JSON list of C-alpha atoms in Angstrom, two decimals:
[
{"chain": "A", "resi": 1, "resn": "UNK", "atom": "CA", "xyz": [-12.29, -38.02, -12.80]},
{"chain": "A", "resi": 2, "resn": "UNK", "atom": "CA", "xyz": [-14.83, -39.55, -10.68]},
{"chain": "A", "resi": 3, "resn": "UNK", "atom": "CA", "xyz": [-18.28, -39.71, -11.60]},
{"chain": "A", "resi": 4, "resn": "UNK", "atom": "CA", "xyz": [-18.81, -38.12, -8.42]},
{"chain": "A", "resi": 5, "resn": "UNK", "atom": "CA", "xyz": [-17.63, -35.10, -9.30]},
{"chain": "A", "resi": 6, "resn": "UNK", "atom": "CA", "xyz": [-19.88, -35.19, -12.49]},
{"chain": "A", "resi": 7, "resn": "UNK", "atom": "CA", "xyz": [-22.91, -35.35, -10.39]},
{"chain": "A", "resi": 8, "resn": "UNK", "atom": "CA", "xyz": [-21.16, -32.51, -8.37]},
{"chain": "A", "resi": 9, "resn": "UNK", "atom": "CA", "xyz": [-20.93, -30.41, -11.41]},
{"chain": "A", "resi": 10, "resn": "UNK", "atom": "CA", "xyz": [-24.28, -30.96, -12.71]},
{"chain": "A", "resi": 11, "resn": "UNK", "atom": "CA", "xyz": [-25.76, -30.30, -9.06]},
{"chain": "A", "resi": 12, "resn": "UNK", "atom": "CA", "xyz": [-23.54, -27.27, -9.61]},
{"chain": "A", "resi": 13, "resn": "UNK", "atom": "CA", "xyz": [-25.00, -26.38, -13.04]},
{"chain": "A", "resi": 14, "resn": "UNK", "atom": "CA", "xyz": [-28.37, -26.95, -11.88]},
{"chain": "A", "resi": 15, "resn": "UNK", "atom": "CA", "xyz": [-28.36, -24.80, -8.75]},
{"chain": "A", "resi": 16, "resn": "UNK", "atom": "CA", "xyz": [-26.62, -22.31, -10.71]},
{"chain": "A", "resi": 17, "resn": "UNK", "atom": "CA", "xyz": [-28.78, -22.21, -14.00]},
{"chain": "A", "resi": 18, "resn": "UNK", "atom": "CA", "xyz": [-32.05, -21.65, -11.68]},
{"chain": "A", "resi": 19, "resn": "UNK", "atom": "CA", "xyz": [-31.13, -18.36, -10.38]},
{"chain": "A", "resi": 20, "resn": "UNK", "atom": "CA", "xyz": [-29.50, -17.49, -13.68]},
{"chain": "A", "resi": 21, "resn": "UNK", "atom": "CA", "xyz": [-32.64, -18.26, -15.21]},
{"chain": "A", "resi": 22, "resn": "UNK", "atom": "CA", "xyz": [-34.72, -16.12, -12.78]},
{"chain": "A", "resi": 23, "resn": "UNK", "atom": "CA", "xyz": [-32.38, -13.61, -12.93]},
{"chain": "A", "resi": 24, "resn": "UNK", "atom": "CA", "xyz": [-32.02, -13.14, -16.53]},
{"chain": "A", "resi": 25, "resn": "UNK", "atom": "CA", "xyz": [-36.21, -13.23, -16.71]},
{"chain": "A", "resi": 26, "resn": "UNK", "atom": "CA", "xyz": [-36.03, -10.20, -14.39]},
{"chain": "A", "resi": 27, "resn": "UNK", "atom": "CA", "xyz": [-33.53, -8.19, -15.99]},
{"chain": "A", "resi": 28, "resn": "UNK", "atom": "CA", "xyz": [-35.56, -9.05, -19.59]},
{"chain": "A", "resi": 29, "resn": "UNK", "atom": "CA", "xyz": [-38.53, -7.91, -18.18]},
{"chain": "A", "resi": 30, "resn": "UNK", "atom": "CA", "xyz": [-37.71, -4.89, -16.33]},
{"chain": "A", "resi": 31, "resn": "UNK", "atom": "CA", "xyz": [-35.20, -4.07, -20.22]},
{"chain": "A", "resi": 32, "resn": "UNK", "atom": "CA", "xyz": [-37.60, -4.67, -22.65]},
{"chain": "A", "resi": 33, "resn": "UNK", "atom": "CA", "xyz": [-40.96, -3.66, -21.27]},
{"chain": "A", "resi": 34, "resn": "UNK", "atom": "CA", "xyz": [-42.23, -7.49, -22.44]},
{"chain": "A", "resi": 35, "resn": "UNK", "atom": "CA", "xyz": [-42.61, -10.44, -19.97]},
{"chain": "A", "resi": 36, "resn": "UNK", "atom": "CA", "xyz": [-42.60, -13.17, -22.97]},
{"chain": "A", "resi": 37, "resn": "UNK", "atom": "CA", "xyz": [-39.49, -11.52, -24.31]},
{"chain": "A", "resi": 38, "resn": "UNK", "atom": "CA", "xyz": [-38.00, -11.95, -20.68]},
{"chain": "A", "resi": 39, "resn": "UNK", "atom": "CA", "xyz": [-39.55, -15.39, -20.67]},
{"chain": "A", "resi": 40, "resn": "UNK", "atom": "CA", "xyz": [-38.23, -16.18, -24.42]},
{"chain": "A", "resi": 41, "resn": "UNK", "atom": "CA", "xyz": [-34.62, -15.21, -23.32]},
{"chain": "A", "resi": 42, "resn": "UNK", "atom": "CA", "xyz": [-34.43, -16.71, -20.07]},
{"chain": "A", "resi": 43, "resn": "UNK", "atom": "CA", "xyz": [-35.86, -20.00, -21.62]},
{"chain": "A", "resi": 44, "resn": "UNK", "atom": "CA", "xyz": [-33.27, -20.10, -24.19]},
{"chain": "A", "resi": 45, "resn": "UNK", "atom": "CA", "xyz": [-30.52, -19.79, -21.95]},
{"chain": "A", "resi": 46, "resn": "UNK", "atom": "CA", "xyz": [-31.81, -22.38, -19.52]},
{"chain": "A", "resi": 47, "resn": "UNK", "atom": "CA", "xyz": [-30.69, -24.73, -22.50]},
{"chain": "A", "resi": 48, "resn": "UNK", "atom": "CA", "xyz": [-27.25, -23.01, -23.36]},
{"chain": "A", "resi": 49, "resn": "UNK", "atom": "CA", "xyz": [-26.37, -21.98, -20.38]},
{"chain": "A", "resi": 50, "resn": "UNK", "atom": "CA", "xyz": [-26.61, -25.44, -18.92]},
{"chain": "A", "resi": 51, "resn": "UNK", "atom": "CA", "xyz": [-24.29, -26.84, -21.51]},
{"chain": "A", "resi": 52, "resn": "UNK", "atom": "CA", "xyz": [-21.77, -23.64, -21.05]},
{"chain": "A", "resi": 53, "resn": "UNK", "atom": "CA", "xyz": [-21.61, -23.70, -17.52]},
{"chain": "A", "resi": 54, "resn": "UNK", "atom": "CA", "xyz": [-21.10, -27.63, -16.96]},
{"chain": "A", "resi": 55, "resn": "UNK", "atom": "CA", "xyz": [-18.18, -27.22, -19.62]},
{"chain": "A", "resi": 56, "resn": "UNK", "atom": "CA", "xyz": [-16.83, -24.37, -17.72]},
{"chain": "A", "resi": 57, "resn": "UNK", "atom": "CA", "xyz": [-16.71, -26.37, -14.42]},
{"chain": "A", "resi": 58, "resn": "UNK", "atom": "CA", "xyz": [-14.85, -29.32, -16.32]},
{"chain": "A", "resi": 59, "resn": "UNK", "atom": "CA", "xyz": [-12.21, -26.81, -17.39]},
{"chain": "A", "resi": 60, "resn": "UNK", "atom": "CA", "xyz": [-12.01, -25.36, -13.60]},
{"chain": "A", "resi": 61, "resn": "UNK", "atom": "CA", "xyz": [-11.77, -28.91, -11.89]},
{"chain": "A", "resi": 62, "resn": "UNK", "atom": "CA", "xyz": [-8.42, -29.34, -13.74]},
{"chain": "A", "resi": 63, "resn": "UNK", "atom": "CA", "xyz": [-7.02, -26.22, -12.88]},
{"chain": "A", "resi": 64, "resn": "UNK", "atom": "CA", "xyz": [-4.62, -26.22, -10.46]},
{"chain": "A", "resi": 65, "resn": "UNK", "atom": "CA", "xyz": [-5.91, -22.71, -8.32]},
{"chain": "A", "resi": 66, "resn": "UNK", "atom": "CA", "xyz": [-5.70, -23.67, -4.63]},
{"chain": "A", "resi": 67, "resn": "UNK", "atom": "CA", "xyz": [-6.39, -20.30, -2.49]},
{"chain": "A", "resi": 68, "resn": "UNK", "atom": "CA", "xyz": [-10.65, -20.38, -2.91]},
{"chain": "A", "resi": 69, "resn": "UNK", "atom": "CA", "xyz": [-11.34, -16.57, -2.43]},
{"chain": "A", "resi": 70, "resn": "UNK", "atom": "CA", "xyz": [-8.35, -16.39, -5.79]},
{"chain": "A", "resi": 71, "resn": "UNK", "atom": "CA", "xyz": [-9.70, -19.25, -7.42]},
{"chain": "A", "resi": 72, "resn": "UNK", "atom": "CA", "xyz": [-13.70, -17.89, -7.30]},
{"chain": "A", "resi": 73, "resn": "UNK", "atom": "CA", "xyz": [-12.61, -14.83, -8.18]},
{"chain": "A", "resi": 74, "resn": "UNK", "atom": "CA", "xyz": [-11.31, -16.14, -11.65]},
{"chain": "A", "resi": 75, "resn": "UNK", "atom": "CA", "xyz": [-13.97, -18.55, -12.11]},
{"chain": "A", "resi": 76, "resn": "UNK", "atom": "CA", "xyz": [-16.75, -16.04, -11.65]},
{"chain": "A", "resi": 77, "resn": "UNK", "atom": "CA", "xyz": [-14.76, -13.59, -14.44]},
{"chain": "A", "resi": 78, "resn": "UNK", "atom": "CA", "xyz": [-14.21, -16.59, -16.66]},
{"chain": "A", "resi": 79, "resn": "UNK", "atom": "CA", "xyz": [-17.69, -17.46, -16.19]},
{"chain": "A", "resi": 80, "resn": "UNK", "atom": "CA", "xyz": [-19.28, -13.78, -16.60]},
{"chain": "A", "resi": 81, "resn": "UNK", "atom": "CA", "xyz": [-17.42, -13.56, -19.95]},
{"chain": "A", "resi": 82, "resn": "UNK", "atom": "CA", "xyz": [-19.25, -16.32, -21.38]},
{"chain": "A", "resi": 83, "resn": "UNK", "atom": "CA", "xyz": [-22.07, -16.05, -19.90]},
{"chain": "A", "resi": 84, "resn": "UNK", "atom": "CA", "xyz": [-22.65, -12.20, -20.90]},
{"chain": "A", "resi": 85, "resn": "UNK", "atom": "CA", "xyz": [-21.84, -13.27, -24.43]},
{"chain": "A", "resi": 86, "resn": "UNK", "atom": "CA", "xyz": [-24.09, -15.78, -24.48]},
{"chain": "A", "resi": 87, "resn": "UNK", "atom": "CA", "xyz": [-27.05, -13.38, -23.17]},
{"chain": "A", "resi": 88, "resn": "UNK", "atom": "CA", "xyz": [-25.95, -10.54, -25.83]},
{"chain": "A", "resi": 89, "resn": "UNK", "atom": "CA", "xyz": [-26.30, -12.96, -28.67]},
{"chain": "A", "resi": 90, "resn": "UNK", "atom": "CA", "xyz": [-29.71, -14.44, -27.26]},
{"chain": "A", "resi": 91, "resn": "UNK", "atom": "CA", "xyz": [-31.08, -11.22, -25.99]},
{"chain": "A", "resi": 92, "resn": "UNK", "atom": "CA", "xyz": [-30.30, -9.86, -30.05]},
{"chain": "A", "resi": 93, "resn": "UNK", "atom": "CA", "xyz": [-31.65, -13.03, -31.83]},
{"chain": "A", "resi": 94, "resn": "UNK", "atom": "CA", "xyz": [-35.05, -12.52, -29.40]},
{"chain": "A", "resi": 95, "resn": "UNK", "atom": "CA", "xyz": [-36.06, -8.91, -29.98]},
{"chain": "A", "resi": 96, "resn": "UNK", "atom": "CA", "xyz": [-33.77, -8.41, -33.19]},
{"chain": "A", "resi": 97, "resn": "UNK", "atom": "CA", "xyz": [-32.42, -5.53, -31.48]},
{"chain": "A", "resi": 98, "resn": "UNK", "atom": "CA", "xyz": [-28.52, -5.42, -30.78]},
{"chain": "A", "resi": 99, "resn": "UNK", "atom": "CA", "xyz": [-28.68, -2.34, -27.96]},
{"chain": "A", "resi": 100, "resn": "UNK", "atom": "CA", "xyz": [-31.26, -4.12, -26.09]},
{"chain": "A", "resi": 101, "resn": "UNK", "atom": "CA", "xyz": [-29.06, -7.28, -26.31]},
{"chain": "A", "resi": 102, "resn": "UNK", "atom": "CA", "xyz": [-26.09, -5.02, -24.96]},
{"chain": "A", "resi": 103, "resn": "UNK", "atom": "CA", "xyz": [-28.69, -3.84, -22.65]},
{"chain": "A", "resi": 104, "resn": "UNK", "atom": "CA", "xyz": [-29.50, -6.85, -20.79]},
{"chain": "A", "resi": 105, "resn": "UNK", "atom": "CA", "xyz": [-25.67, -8.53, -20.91]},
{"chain": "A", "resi": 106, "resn": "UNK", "atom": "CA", "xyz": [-24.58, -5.02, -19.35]},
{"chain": "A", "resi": 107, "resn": "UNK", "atom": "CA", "xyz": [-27.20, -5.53, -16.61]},
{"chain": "A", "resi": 108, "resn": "UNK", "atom": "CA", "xyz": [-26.24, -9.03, -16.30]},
{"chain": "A", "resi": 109, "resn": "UNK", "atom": "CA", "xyz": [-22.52, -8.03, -15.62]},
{"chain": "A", "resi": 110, "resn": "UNK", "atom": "CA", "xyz": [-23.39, -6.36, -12.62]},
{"chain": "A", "resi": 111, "resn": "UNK", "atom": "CA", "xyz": [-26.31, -8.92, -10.77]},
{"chain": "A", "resi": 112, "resn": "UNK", "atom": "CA", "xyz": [-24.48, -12.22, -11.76]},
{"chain": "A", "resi": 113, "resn": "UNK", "atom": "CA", "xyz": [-21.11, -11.56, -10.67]},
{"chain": "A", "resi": 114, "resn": "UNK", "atom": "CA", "xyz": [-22.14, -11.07, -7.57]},
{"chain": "A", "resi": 115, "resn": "UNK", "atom": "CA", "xyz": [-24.76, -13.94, -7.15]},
{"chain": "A", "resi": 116, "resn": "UNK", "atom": "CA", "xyz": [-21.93, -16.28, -8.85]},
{"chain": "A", "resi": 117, "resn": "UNK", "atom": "CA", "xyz": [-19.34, -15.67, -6.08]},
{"chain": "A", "resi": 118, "resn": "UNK", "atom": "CA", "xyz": [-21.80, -16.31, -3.57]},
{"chain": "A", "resi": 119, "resn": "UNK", "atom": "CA", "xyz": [-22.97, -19.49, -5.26]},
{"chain": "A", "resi": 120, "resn": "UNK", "atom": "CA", "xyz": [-19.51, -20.50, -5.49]},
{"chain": "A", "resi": 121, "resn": "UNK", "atom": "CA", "xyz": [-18.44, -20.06, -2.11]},
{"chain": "A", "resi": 122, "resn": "UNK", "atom": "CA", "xyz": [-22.15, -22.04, -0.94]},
{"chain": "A", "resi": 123, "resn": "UNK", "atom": "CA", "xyz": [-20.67, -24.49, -2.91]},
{"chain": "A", "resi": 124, "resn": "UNK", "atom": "CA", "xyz": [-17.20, -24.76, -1.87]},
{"chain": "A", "resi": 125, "resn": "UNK", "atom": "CA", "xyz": [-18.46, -25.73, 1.54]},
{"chain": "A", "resi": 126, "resn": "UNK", "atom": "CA", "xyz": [-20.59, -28.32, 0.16]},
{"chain": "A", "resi": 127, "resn": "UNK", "atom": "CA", "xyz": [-19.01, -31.86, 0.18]},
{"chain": "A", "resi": 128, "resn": "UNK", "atom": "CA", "xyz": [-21.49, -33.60, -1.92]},
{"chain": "A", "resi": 129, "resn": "UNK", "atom": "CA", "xyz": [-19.71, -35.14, -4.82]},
{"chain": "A", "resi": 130, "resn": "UNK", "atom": "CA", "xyz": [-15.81, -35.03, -3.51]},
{"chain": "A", "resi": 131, "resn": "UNK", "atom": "CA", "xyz": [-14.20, -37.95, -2.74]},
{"chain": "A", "resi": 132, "resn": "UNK", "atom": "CA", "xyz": [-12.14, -35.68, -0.40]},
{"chain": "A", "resi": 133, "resn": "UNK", "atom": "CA", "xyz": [-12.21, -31.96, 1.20]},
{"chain": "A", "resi": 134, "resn": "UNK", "atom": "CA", "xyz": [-9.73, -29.66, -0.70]},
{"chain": "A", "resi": 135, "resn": "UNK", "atom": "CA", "xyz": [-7.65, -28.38, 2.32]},
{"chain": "A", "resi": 136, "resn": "UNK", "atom": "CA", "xyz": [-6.90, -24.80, 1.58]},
{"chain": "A", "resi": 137, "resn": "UNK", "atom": "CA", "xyz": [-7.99, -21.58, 2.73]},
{"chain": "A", "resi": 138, "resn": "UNK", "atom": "CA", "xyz": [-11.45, -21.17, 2.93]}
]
């Protein structure tokens, strides 16, 4: 693997984490009543989520998924899993609370998903950090 494609992924990561981060500090907010709880959780996941999501895109660059509407689609389930997972158990270690940490995954599910797939399909028309376009359908 090139180390191209690393600085692709962590572009990736970073473009991603920032409105994860802004999203998930909304969504705490608006959940819990508490802007430091939304600023507690969000912060937290800045770090984890980072480390998740550049792991997830190592996984994904070796997968052999050519059609891109197919192959976001699975990568933006994939990633929702873990990242919803990840939010549950933060959201619960934060306020003690398990519902609320339910609470703000469940919101997650339906805000990310759909700001992932857009972020992925920004991104598959980005060249920065391939050696070479993918030719497949876009």
């Amino acid at each position: 693997m090139s180390s191209n494609i690393h600085k692709r992924h962590i572009a990736k990561a970073i473009t991603w984490r920032i409105i994860g981060t802004f999203d998930t500090f909304i969504l705490s907010w608006i959940i819990t009543g508490n802007p430091l709880s939304g600023l507690k959780i969000s912060g937290l996941e800045l770090v984890t989520k980072m480390i998740l999501y550049y792991g997830h895109e190592q996984l994904w660059y070796k997968v052999n998924v050519t059609e891109s509407q197919k192959r976001h689609l699975f990568k933006t389930v994939t990633w929702r899993i873990i990242g919803t997972l990840d939010t549950m158990l933060i959201a619960w270690i934060i306020t003690g609370n398990p519902l609320t940490g339910f609470s703000i995954g469940l919101a997650e599910v339906l805000t990310k998903m759909g700001l992932y797939y857009l972020h992925e399909r920004a991104w598959y028309k980005i060249n920065f950090g391939l050696d070479k376009r993918r030719s497949s359908k876009q």
